[in-house]
Short mmCIF file of C-alpha atoms and ligand atoms in Angstrom, two decimals:
data_model
loop_
_atom_site.label_atom_id
_atom_site.label_comp_id
_atom_site.label_asym_id
_atom_site.label_seq_id
_atom_site.Cartn_x
_atom_site.Cartn_y
_atom_site.Cartn_z
CA MET A 143 193.65 54.49 59.22
CA GLU A 144 190.16 56.29 59.49
CA ARG A 145 188.07 52.67 60.11
CA ILE A 146 184.60 53.16 57.85
CA ASP A 147 182.75 52.28 61.19
CA PRO A 148 183.93 54.38 63.37
CA PHE A 149 181.76 52.67 66.46
CA ALA A 150 183.40 49.21 66.83
CA LEU A 151 186.38 48.72 68.31
CA PRO A 152 189.66 46.88 67.25
CA ALA A 153 189.82 44.16 70.60
CA ALA A 154 193.00 46.06 72.20
CA GLN A 155 191.17 48.81 71.90
CA PHE A 156 188.41 47.78 73.38
CA PHE A 157 189.70 45.91 75.57
CA GLN A 158 191.25 49.17 77.21
CA ARG A 159 188.68 50.91 76.79
CA PHE A 160 186.92 48.26 78.92
CA GLY A 161 189.79 48.02 81.25
CA GLY A 162 189.06 47.05 84.52
CA GLU A 163 185.72 45.32 83.33
CA SER A 164 185.75 41.75 83.25
CA LEU A 165 183.72 40.92 80.20
CA THR A 166 182.47 37.55 78.84
CA PHE A 167 180.48 35.85 75.94
CA ASP A 168 177.32 37.96 75.65
CA ASP A 169 179.54 41.32 76.04
CA LEU A 170 180.75 41.31 72.79
CA HIS A 171 179.05 41.90 69.55
CA ILE A 172 182.25 40.34 66.77
CA LEU A 173 181.56 42.38 63.19
CA GLN A 174 181.56 40.63 59.89
CA ALA A 175 185.71 41.24 58.86
CA ARG A 176 185.89 40.00 55.27
CA THR A 177 183.37 39.33 52.43
CA ILE A 178 182.36 35.75 53.01
CA ASP A 179 183.08 34.30 49.70
CA PHE A 180 183.18 30.64 50.65
CA GLY A 181 180.78 28.11 52.32
CA ALA A 182 180.35 27.41 56.16
CA ASN A 183 181.51 23.20 54.78
CA GLU A 184 184.62 25.10 53.60
CA VAL A 185 186.31 26.27 56.69
CA ASP A 186 189.22 24.48 57.75
CA LEU A 187 189.10 23.81 61.72
CA SER A 188 192.36 22.44 62.30
CA THR A 189 194.16 23.92 65.27
CA ARG A 190 197.48 23.51 67.19
CA ILE A 191 196.30 22.08 70.45
CA THR A 192 200.08 21.63 72.27
CA ARG A 193 202.90 23.01 70.33
CA ASN A 194 204.36 19.64 68.82
CA LEU A 195 200.24 18.17 68.47
CA ARG A 196 198.21 19.38 65.09
CA ILE A 197 193.88 18.06 65.84
CA ASN A 198 191.64 18.55 63.27
CA THR A 199 189.15 20.33 65.40
CA PRO A 200 190.13 23.32 68.11
CA LEU A 201 187.70 21.52 70.90
CA VAL A 202 189.17 18.98 73.89
CA SER A 203 187.27 17.73 76.46
CA SER A 204 187.77 18.06 80.36
CA PRO A 205 189.38 15.43 82.50
CA MET A 206 186.41 15.08 84.34
CA GLU A 207 185.05 11.81 85.95
CA ASP A 208 181.56 12.28 84.23
CA ILE A 209 183.17 12.99 80.44
CA SER A 210 186.59 12.13 79.82
CA GLU A 211 187.09 8.53 79.36
CA TYR A 212 187.63 5.63 76.97
CA GLN A 213 184.32 5.46 74.99
CA LEU A 214 183.96 9.37 75.05
CA ALA A 215 187.75 9.82 73.80
CA ILE A 216 187.48 7.18 70.92
CA ALA A 217 184.15 8.98 69.55
CA VAL A 218 185.73 12.36 70.32
CA ALA A 219 189.51 11.32 68.66
CA LEU A 220 187.21 10.44 65.36
CA GLN A 221 185.53 13.44 65.27
CA GLY A 222 188.95 15.54 65.15
CA PHE A 223 190.07 16.51 69.10
CA PRO A 224 191.32 15.02 71.96
CA ALA A 225 189.52 13.35 75.56
CA VAL A 226 191.84 13.96 78.67
CA ILE A 227 191.19 11.36 80.87
CA HIS A 228 190.93 11.79 83.91
CA TYR A 229 192.79 11.05 87.29
CA ASN A 230 190.28 9.96 89.49
CA LEU A 231 191.07 7.11 88.78
CA PRO A 232 193.97 4.03 90.18
CA VAL A 233 196.83 4.63 88.13
CA GLU A 234 196.41 1.14 85.96
CA GLU A 235 193.27 2.01 85.28
CA GLN A 236 193.92 5.59 83.89
CA ALA A 237 196.70 3.91 82.70
CA ALA A 238 194.07 0.89 81.16
CA GLN A 239 191.88 3.77 79.12
CA VAL A 240 194.58 5.11 77.69
CA ARG A 241 195.45 1.85 76.01
CA ARG A 242 192.01 1.34 75.22
CA VAL A 243 191.54 4.64 72.92
CA LYS A 244 195.61 3.88 71.28
CA ARG A 245 194.43 -0.06 70.51
CA TYR A 246 190.74 1.16 69.23
CA GLU A 247 191.77 2.02 65.39
CA ASN A 248 195.08 1.17 64.36
CA GLY A 249 196.95 1.09 60.99
CA PHE A 250 198.88 -1.83 61.94
CA ILE A 251 198.94 -2.99 64.98
CA MET A 252 202.27 -3.25 66.12
CA GLU A 253 202.67 -5.65 69.22
CA PRO A 254 199.33 -7.79 68.61
CA ILE A 255 197.75 -9.60 72.09
CA THR A 256 198.49 -13.10 71.10
CA LEU A 257 197.05 -16.38 72.93
CA ALA A 258 198.63 -20.00 72.75
CA PRO A 259 197.63 -22.86 71.53
CA GLU A 260 197.13 -24.56 75.18
CA ASP A 261 195.22 -21.14 76.89
CA PRO A 262 191.77 -21.55 77.98
CA ILE A 263 189.46 -19.47 75.42
CA SER A 264 188.45 -17.86 78.90
CA ARG A 265 191.31 -16.33 78.34
CA ALA A 266 190.03 -14.66 75.34
CA VAL A 267 186.74 -13.80 76.88
CA GLU A 268 188.51 -12.09 79.65
CA ILE A 269 190.53 -9.73 76.89
CA GLU A 270 187.86 -8.93 75.00
CA ARG A 271 186.14 -7.91 78.24
CA GLU A 272 189.52 -5.58 79.53
CA THR A 273 190.80 -4.55 76.34
CA GLY A 274 187.98 -4.59 73.58
CA VAL A 275 191.00 -6.90 71.29
CA SER A 276 189.23 -9.72 69.99
CA THR A 277 191.30 -10.52 66.87
CA LEU A 278 193.95 -12.68 68.59
CA PRO A 279 196.69 -14.36 66.71
CA ILE A 280 198.15 -17.34 68.24
CA VAL A 281 201.66 -18.23 68.96
CA GLU A 282 203.88 -20.89 69.61
CA GLU A 283 207.76 -18.62 70.60
CA ARG A 284 206.05 -15.93 68.86
CA ARG A 285 205.79 -18.24 65.48
CA LEU A 286 202.13 -18.03 64.09
CA VAL A 287 200.44 -21.18 64.01
CA GLY A 288 196.60 -19.66 64.22
CA LEU A 289 194.39 -16.98 64.64
CA LEU A 290 191.42 -16.63 67.05
CA THR A 291 188.55 -13.89 66.60
CA LYS A 292 185.42 -13.71 67.98
CA ASN A 293 183.38 -15.34 65.30
CA ASP A 294 185.31 -18.77 66.72
CA TYR A 295 184.44 -19.36 69.82
CA SER A 296 181.43 -19.07 72.35
CA GLY A 297 181.96 -17.15 75.73
CA LYS A 298 179.37 -19.44 77.57
CA LYS A 299 179.51 -22.85 75.04
CA HIS A 300 183.19 -23.21 74.69
CA SER A 301 185.14 -20.97 77.31
CA GLN A 302 186.43 -24.35 79.27
CA ARG A 303 188.24 -25.73 75.82
CA LEU A 304 191.59 -24.59 74.75
CA VAL A 305 192.16 -22.10 72.37
CA LYS A 306 193.91 -25.20 69.87
CA GLU A 307 190.13 -26.71 70.03
CA ARG A 308 188.92 -23.59 68.52
CA MET A 309 191.57 -21.40 66.83
CA VAL A 310 191.67 -21.63 62.39
CA PRO A 311 195.04 -22.79 61.96
CA LEU A 312 198.19 -22.06 59.68
CA GLU A 313 197.10 -23.64 57.05
CA ARG A 314 193.90 -22.54 56.39
CA LEU A 315 195.29 -18.42 56.91
CA ARG A 316 197.53 -18.78 53.79
CA HIS A 317 194.91 -16.26 51.79
CA GLN A 318 195.60 -13.47 54.76
CA ILE A 319 199.34 -14.06 55.73
CA ALA A 320 201.32 -11.05 54.19
CA LEU A 321 205.27 -11.45 54.46
CA LEU A 322 206.96 -8.15 56.19
CA SER A 323 210.36 -8.17 53.53
CA ASP A 324 207.05 -7.67 51.07
CA LEU A 325 205.34 -5.04 52.06
CA PRO A 326 207.57 -1.39 50.96
CA ALA A 327 209.77 0.61 53.76
CA ASP A 328 207.31 3.44 53.54
CA ASP A 329 205.18 3.46 56.53
CA ALA A 330 202.47 5.57 54.54
CA ALA A 331 203.09 2.78 51.87
CA ARG A 332 203.05 0.02 53.62
CA LEU A 333 199.38 0.68 54.79
CA ALA A 334 198.30 1.30 52.14
CA LYS A 335 199.81 -2.46 50.47
CA ALA A 336 198.43 -3.34 53.14
CA ASN A 337 195.42 -2.65 52.91
CA ASP A 338 195.18 -2.82 49.54
CA LEU A 339 196.12 -7.19 50.23
CA LEU A 340 193.53 -7.31 53.22
CA LEU A 341 190.47 -5.81 51.26
CA GLU A 342 191.45 -8.32 48.00
CA SER A 343 191.27 -11.06 50.57
CA HIS A 344 187.75 -11.70 52.06
CA ALA A 345 188.90 -11.88 55.07
CA GLY A 346 188.81 -9.53 58.22
CA VAL A 347 192.43 -9.52 59.03
CA LEU A 348 195.80 -9.20 57.58
CA LEU A 349 198.54 -11.31 59.61
CA ILE A 350 202.19 -9.77 58.97
CA VAL A 351 205.48 -12.35 59.86
CA ASN A 352 209.04 -11.47 59.42
CA GLY A 353 211.47 -14.27 57.20
CA ARG A 354 211.00 -16.64 60.61
CA GLY A 355 207.17 -16.70 60.65
CA GLU A 356 207.17 -14.51 63.88
CA ILE A 357 203.98 -12.17 63.97
CA ASP A 358 205.34 -8.67 63.48
CA SER A 359 201.93 -6.68 62.94
CA LEU A 360 198.00 -7.48 61.55
CA VAL A 361 196.02 -4.98 60.11
CA THR A 362 192.06 -5.11 60.24
CA ARG A 363 189.33 -4.36 58.26
CA THR A 364 187.46 -2.80 60.73
CA ASP A 365 189.85 -0.64 60.88
CA ILE A 366 189.59 0.29 57.46
CA GLU A 367 186.24 0.97 57.72
CA LYS A 368 186.48 3.35 60.95
CA SER A 369 189.06 5.30 58.64
CA GLU A 370 186.69 5.73 55.84
CA ALA A 371 183.81 6.38 57.82
CA PHE A 372 185.43 8.96 60.04
CA PRO A 373 188.05 11.15 57.32
CA ASP A 374 188.99 13.71 60.46
CA SER A 375 189.98 11.62 62.94
CA ILE A 376 192.99 12.53 65.43
CA LYS A 377 196.38 10.29 64.80
CA ASP A 378 199.43 9.48 66.31
CA ARG A 379 202.32 8.24 63.69
CA HIS A 380 201.66 4.90 63.98
CA ASP A 381 197.83 5.62 62.75
CA SER A 382 196.63 4.68 66.99
CA LEU A 383 193.58 8.06 67.78
CA LEU A 384 195.23 10.87 70.15
CA VAL A 385 194.90 10.73 73.98
CA GLY A 386 195.50 12.97 76.78
CA ALA A 387 195.62 12.11 80.55
CA ALA A 388 195.57 14.05 83.13
CA VAL A 389 198.11 14.61 86.05
CA PRO A 390 197.56 15.87 89.77
CA THR A 391 200.08 18.58 90.86
CA ARG A 392 201.18 16.91 93.99
CA PRO A 393 205.04 15.82 93.01
CA GLU A 394 204.95 12.88 95.42
CA GLU A 395 202.13 10.97 93.75
CA VAL A 396 203.11 11.61 90.62
CA LYS A 397 206.14 10.05 89.34
CA GLU A 398 204.16 6.44 88.79
CA ARG A 399 201.26 8.01 87.50
CA VAL A 400 203.19 9.96 84.38
CA ARG A 401 205.30 6.97 83.86
CA GLU A 402 202.34 4.38 83.89
CA LEU A 403 200.81 6.59 81.42
CA VAL A 404 203.62 7.68 79.16
CA ASN A 405 204.16 3.38 78.80
CA ALA A 406 200.10 3.51 77.29
CA GLY A 407 200.99 5.52 74.69
CA VAL A 408 199.44 8.51 75.99
CA ASP A 409 199.91 11.95 73.74
CA PHE A 410 200.02 14.58 75.65
CA LEU A 411 199.90 15.19 80.17
CA CYS A 412 197.84 18.24 81.70
CA VAL A 413 198.96 19.18 84.54
CA ASP A 414 195.45 19.65 86.17
CA SER A 415 194.97 22.68 89.13
CA SER A 416 192.49 24.60 89.47
CA HIS A 417 194.81 27.21 90.14
CA GLY A 418 197.63 27.00 88.25
CA ASN A 419 200.75 29.64 89.25
CA SER A 420 202.09 27.39 92.24
CA LEU A 421 205.12 26.10 93.15
CA HIS A 422 203.66 22.66 93.45
CA GLU A 423 202.16 23.31 89.16
CA ARG A 424 206.07 23.89 88.06
CA GLN A 425 207.84 21.29 90.30
CA VAL A 426 205.19 18.56 87.96
CA LEU A 427 205.34 20.56 85.34
CA GLU A 428 209.21 20.33 85.06
CA TYR A 429 209.28 16.88 86.55
CA ILE A 430 207.52 15.91 83.81
CA LYS A 431 209.74 18.05 80.66
CA GLY A 432 212.80 16.72 82.72
CA GLU A 433 211.93 12.83 82.74
CA HIS A 434 210.55 12.76 79.27
CA PRO A 435 210.69 15.71 76.84
CA ARG A 436 208.68 14.38 73.76
CA ILE A 437 205.54 14.80 75.80
CA ASP A 438 203.96 17.82 75.30
CA VAL A 439 202.23 18.85 78.91
CA ILE A 440 199.56 21.78 79.07
CA TYR A 441 199.89 23.56 82.14
CA GLY A 442 196.97 25.86 84.35
CA ASN A 443 194.58 26.87 85.05
CA VAL A 444 195.09 30.91 84.52
CA ALA A 445 193.25 33.83 83.98
CA GLU A 446 195.75 36.39 84.61
CA ALA A 447 198.49 37.08 81.78
CA GLY A 448 201.54 36.74 84.49
CA GLY A 449 200.45 33.53 84.94
CA ALA A 450 200.11 32.25 81.59
CA ILE A 451 203.39 33.19 80.61
CA LYS A 452 205.03 31.54 83.89
CA GLY A 453 204.30 28.85 82.07
CA ILE A 454 206.04 29.28 79.37
CA GLU A 455 208.88 30.31 81.36
CA TRP A 456 208.63 26.94 82.96
CA GLY A 457 208.44 24.56 79.97
CA ALA A 458 204.44 24.55 78.94
CA ASP A 459 204.04 23.24 75.63
CA ALA A 460 199.53 24.25 75.98
CA ILE A 461 198.09 26.74 78.38
CA ARG A 462 194.64 26.23 79.92
CA VAL A 463 193.06 29.80 80.91
CA GLY A 464 189.87 29.52 82.56
CA LYS A 465 188.97 30.01 86.51
CA GLY A 466 185.89 30.16 88.12
CA VAL A 467 183.51 30.17 85.20
CA GLY A 468 182.63 26.24 84.39
CA SER A 469 178.98 25.84 84.80
CA ILE A 470 179.54 23.06 87.90
CA CYS A 471 181.93 25.56 89.57
CA SER A 472 181.01 26.76 92.45
CA THR A 473 184.96 28.54 92.83
CA SER A 474 183.95 32.11 92.56
CA ARG A 475 180.99 32.09 95.38
CA VAL A 476 184.24 30.24 98.24
CA SER A 477 187.70 31.87 97.03
CA LEU A 478 189.51 35.09 94.92
CA GLY A 479 190.96 34.89 91.11
CA THR A 480 188.65 34.18 89.73
CA ARG A 481 187.93 35.66 85.37
CA SER A 482 185.18 36.28 83.37
CA GLN A 483 186.20 34.30 80.22
CA ILE A 484 186.68 36.28 77.36
CA THR A 485 188.89 38.97 78.85
CA ALA A 486 190.99 36.27 80.37
CA THR A 487 191.34 33.91 76.50
CA TYR A 488 191.97 37.70 75.55
CA SER A 489 194.79 38.88 77.81
CA CYS A 490 195.83 35.07 78.29
CA ALA A 491 196.68 34.92 74.41
CA ARG A 492 197.21 38.15 74.33
CA ALA A 493 200.76 38.08 76.20
CA VAL A 494 201.64 34.64 75.39
CA ARG A 495 201.92 35.43 71.59
CA GLU A 496 203.94 38.68 72.44
CA TYR A 497 206.02 36.35 74.64
CA CYS A 498 206.35 33.86 72.28
CA ARG A 499 207.19 36.27 68.99
CA LYS A 500 209.76 38.23 71.23
CA HIS A 501 211.35 35.54 72.58
CA ARG A 502 211.04 34.03 68.89
CA ILE A 503 209.19 30.31 70.42
CA GLU A 504 208.07 28.87 67.35
CA PRO A 505 205.45 26.67 66.77
CA ALA A 506 204.03 29.40 69.56
CA VAL A 507 202.63 28.00 72.69
CA PRO A 508 198.88 27.42 72.28
CA VAL A 509 195.61 28.61 74.17
CA ILE A 510 193.05 26.74 75.70
CA SER A 511 190.27 27.96 76.85
CA ASP A 512 188.25 26.10 79.68
CA GLY A 513 185.00 26.47 80.75
CA GLY A 514 181.90 28.66 80.71
CA TYR A 515 180.95 27.32 76.83
CA GLY A 516 177.35 26.45 76.68
CA THR A 517 176.73 28.35 72.72
CA PHE A 518 178.28 27.16 69.61
CA SER A 519 178.66 31.16 69.09
CA ALA A 520 180.49 31.64 72.59
CA ILE A 521 182.94 28.82 71.24
CA GLY A 522 183.31 31.01 68.24
CA LYS A 523 184.62 34.11 70.12
CA GLY A 524 186.60 31.79 72.34
CA LEU A 525 188.15 30.67 69.40
CA LEU A 526 188.96 34.60 68.22
CA PHE A 527 191.79 34.22 71.25
CA ALA A 528 192.51 31.36 72.12
CA ASP A 529 193.32 28.18 69.85
CA VAL A 530 191.50 25.46 71.17
CA VAL A 531 188.14 25.69 73.77
CA MET A 532 187.76 23.05 76.40
CA LEU A 533 184.88 21.71 76.90
CA GLY A 534 182.80 20.27 80.29
CA SER A 535 178.92 20.07 80.19
CA MET A 536 178.61 20.60 76.23
CA LEU A 537 179.85 17.02 76.07
CA ALA A 538 178.94 15.43 79.29
CA GLY A 539 175.14 14.27 78.35
CA THR A 540 176.49 12.82 74.95
CA ASP A 541 175.73 8.26 75.00
CA GLU A 542 179.52 8.32 75.55
CA ALA A 543 179.69 10.62 78.69
CA PRO A 544 180.18 8.14 81.44
CA GLY A 545 177.44 10.44 83.62
CA GLU A 546 174.09 8.38 84.90
CA VAL A 547 171.24 8.79 83.60
CA ILE A 548 168.40 9.95 84.79
CA TYR A 549 164.93 11.19 84.71
CA ASP A 550 163.65 14.21 85.76
CA ARG A 551 159.67 14.65 86.75
CA GLN A 552 158.76 15.47 83.49
CA GLY A 553 159.83 12.41 82.13
CA ARG A 554 162.99 14.38 80.27
CA LYS A 555 166.42 12.18 79.69
CA LEU A 556 169.31 14.04 81.66
CA LYS A 557 172.39 12.59 82.35
CA GLU A 558 174.87 13.64 85.87
CA TYR A 559 177.06 15.84 85.97
CA LYS A 560 179.60 17.07 88.74
CA GLY A 561 182.25 19.56 89.32
CA MET A 562 185.93 17.65 90.59
CA GLY A 563 185.67 19.92 93.27
CA SER A 564 182.13 18.53 94.16
CA LEU A 565 182.77 16.55 98.00
CA GLU A 566 181.76 13.66 96.19
CA ALA A 567 184.23 13.72 93.12
CA SER A 568 187.14 15.32 95.28
CA ARG A 569 186.95 12.17 97.04
CA ARG A 570 187.60 9.85 94.43
CA GLY A 571 190.79 12.31 94.29
CA SER A 572 190.48 15.37 92.20
CA ALA A 573 190.97 17.04 96.00
CA ALA A 574 194.45 17.55 94.70
CA ARG A 575 192.51 20.28 91.56
CA TYR A 576 191.81 22.34 94.71
CA ASP A 577 194.53 21.72 97.35
CA VAL A 578 192.37 19.99 99.60
CA ASN A 579 194.83 17.65 101.54
CA SER A 580 191.85 16.88 104.70
CA PHE A 581 188.02 16.72 104.37
CA ASP A 582 187.88 18.24 107.88
CA ALA A 583 186.56 21.34 106.77
CA PHE A 584 186.26 20.77 103.26
CA VAL A 585 185.06 23.60 101.33
CA ALA A 586 183.12 22.49 97.82
CA GLU A 587 184.12 23.96 94.73
CA GLY A 588 181.78 22.59 92.70
CA VAL A 589 178.11 21.02 92.55
CA VAL A 590 176.78 17.71 91.62
CA GLY A 591 174.40 18.72 88.89
CA SER A 592 172.44 17.22 85.86
CA VAL A 593 172.51 18.22 81.54
CA ARG A 594 170.31 17.45 79.27
CA ALA A 595 170.62 13.84 77.27
CA LYS A 596 172.37 15.00 73.83
CA GLY A 597 172.71 11.73 72.13
CA PRO A 598 175.57 9.67 70.48
CA VAL A 599 178.45 12.53 70.11
CA SER A 600 178.68 11.46 66.02
CA ARG A 601 175.10 12.89 66.17
CA TRP A 602 175.94 16.18 68.08
CA VAL A 603 179.59 16.62 67.87
CA PRO A 604 179.15 17.58 63.94
CA GLN A 605 176.29 20.09 65.03
CA ILE A 606 179.20 21.75 66.93
CA LYS A 607 181.42 21.45 64.54
CA THR A 608 179.07 23.23 61.33
CA GLY A 609 178.40 25.61 64.76
CA ILE A 610 182.41 26.57 65.11
CA ALA A 611 181.70 26.65 60.86
CA LYS A 612 179.40 28.95 60.25
CA CYS A 613 181.12 31.10 63.21
CA LEU A 614 184.57 32.15 60.98
CA GLN A 615 182.77 32.27 58.18
CA SER A 616 180.58 34.53 59.16
CA LEU A 617 183.90 37.26 60.22
CA GLY A 618 184.82 36.25 56.62
CA PHE A 619 187.59 33.78 57.66
CA ARG A 620 188.02 29.99 55.86
CA ASP A 621 190.62 29.09 59.17
CA LEU A 622 191.70 30.16 62.47
CA ALA A 623 195.42 31.32 61.80
CA SER A 624 193.82 33.56 59.49
CA LEU A 625 191.88 35.09 61.62
CA HIS A 626 194.24 35.32 64.59
CA GLU A 627 196.01 37.59 62.70
CA ALA A 628 193.02 39.64 61.79
CA VAL A 629 191.85 39.74 65.29
CA PHE A 630 195.61 40.75 66.65
CA ALA A 631 196.22 42.71 63.87
CA GLY A 632 193.17 45.14 64.73
CA GLU A 633 190.83 43.90 62.02
CA VAL A 634 188.48 42.29 63.58
CA LEU A 635 185.69 44.75 65.46
CA LEU A 636 184.31 43.78 68.79
CA GLU A 637 181.76 46.13 70.09
CA ARG A 638 180.42 45.96 74.27
CA MET A 639 176.79 44.73 73.81
CA SER A 640 173.94 46.83 76.22
CA GLU A 641 171.47 44.84 78.15
CA ALA A 642 169.09 45.72 75.74
CA GLY A 643 170.77 43.90 73.02
CA LYS A 644 171.40 41.08 75.15
CA LYS A 645 167.46 40.24 75.14
CA GLU A 646 167.58 41.58 71.47
CA ALA A 647 169.96 39.00 70.56
CA GLY A 648 167.99 36.03 72.59
CA ILE A 649 164.57 34.86 71.49
CA HIS A 650 162.19 37.78 72.59
CA ASP A 651 158.37 37.97 72.02
CA LEU A 652 157.20 34.80 71.13
CA VAL A 653 154.68 32.86 73.31
CA GLU A 654 156.07 30.16 72.70
CA TYR A 655 159.22 28.04 71.11
CA THR A 656 160.36 24.49 70.32
CA ARG A 657 164.57 24.38 70.09
CA ASP A 658 166.45 22.28 67.62
CA LEU A 659 168.95 21.50 69.84
CA PRO A 660 170.21 19.39 72.83
CA LEU A 661 171.81 22.52 74.67
CA ASP A 662 170.72 23.41 78.31
P1 XMP B 261 182.04 23.82 81.94
O1 XMP B 261 180.99 25.36 81.66
O2 XMP B 261 182.43 23.20 79.92
O3 XMP B 261 183.53 23.86 82.36
O4 XMP B 261 181.39 22.79 82.16
C1 XMP B 261 183.76 22.82 82.59
C2 XMP B 261 184.92 23.41 83.05
O5 XMP B 261 185.00 23.60 84.79
C3 XMP B 261 186.17 23.21 85.14
N1 XMP B 261 185.73 22.47 86.58
C4 XMP B 261 185.56 23.16 87.77
N2 XMP B 261 185.81 24.42 88.27
N3 XMP B 261 184.82 23.76 90.15
C5 XMP B 261 186.02 24.25 89.32
O6 XMP B 261 185.86 25.50 90.25
C6 XMP B 261 184.12 22.30 89.56
O7 XMP B 261 184.13 21.23 90.84
C7 XMP B 261 184.88 22.16 88.55
N4 XMP B 261 185.10 20.86 88.00
C8 XMP B 261 185.45 21.31 86.65
C9 XMP B 261 187.14 22.51 85.49
O8 XMP B 261 187.72 23.55 84.04
C10 XMP B 261 186.46 22.46 83.56
O9 XMP B 261 187.74 21.91 82.55
#
């Protein structure tokens, strides 16, 4: 078929033409493919992050110690995508972080934490500090006898007293108790009915009990409010937020970690290695899939088609692509095997797509393009080929990221952001990611740096989402599935940007200018 615009090329021909060159974001212009007959707010950003998990925003936060802990995991899950909790933490602590996310927002809180009337109030204070939970049914041999919430005690004044002295007793709770047998059996209908009863009750929590008066579950008013405020939030079938966790590629270390994470309710795991396609990674992947076949596993990192296909053969549920391209990464300077991110992503995505089609793997294995993303248009370019983009630096400066706040000489607010291959992070556990067994002749593969503070996730991420939606809209696509169909069918055309073109695409010919986005 003759193209109207013969100067641009379909992806397959484009990468063929530049075969032997490793290209990245700024090397590409993407041409509009279809007439735009819809607004950016109509673009559907949902996608699959693993074979069995759908998310509402095509992003995931990187398993790094300055990014993915429970605070950020909660904030991004409310925005439609998961975090992968890093493993530079003792096993119990990583599992506790997963639990905090799972408990954060629930339809039904199925196994609520309870106390006994004889327990000291100080125990309630501890529970709140450790888990964030402050609504505690009080039970005697599982039978509900009262309720203790934050409104009932002060940590300072009452901590030496007993729960029974401050709890609201059963007789005063009648209006906020529902019998399980009075609620519909179907999960969604039961939740809707329970929410209705709660909203009618004036109370903050509805306690659901079985015929013996034992506590079964509860729903809270703050959960209903959170659901209404965050329509994109991603949840499991019990209505808890989705969260993933990383594990190292050391087969001997991984068993306990995997078991604890699964017990904590993790939704998916990520075998975290800077150089995937290794025997150790295969062993860990096969171990997890053998022991926990229902937990989806992300495998990587790879940058070439062969490594991506190996991952599928070994049982991976998603392939993570990106070597030597992260903003804090010095791998390209100390080892080989790296590749520019757009060529790597295209090459792996195309091979995975063809392999899944040929072997009738349905749903297909998603591709996650990880590292190097610093602008909205870069994310748009990655999503031409990948199902999800993994972010590090773009989330590192948010309020919820655990990195330390620093002020530079000009008084700008920054946050620390370090590579997992830096000496500092490696000593806390991520040495495994870089296959380092001893620090005697240690070669760092990452640096310790800082990024501009970006404010709360709830303000910054919606801007990223708008940016991605605009990328799809500007090419004429309403969703990622139709974009991918068109890209791989050759309908979307690409051009190589010249050096002069790169200059032209940047801001130029101004004496000075201001920026409205907290991009570095
Ligand atoms: P961005 O560009 O989003 O990249 O900040 C995040 C990704 O970089 C990888 N990563 C590293 N790579 N040395 C590396 O070679 C490191 O110290 C390092 N720390 C993180 C990782 O894939 C992450 O998602």
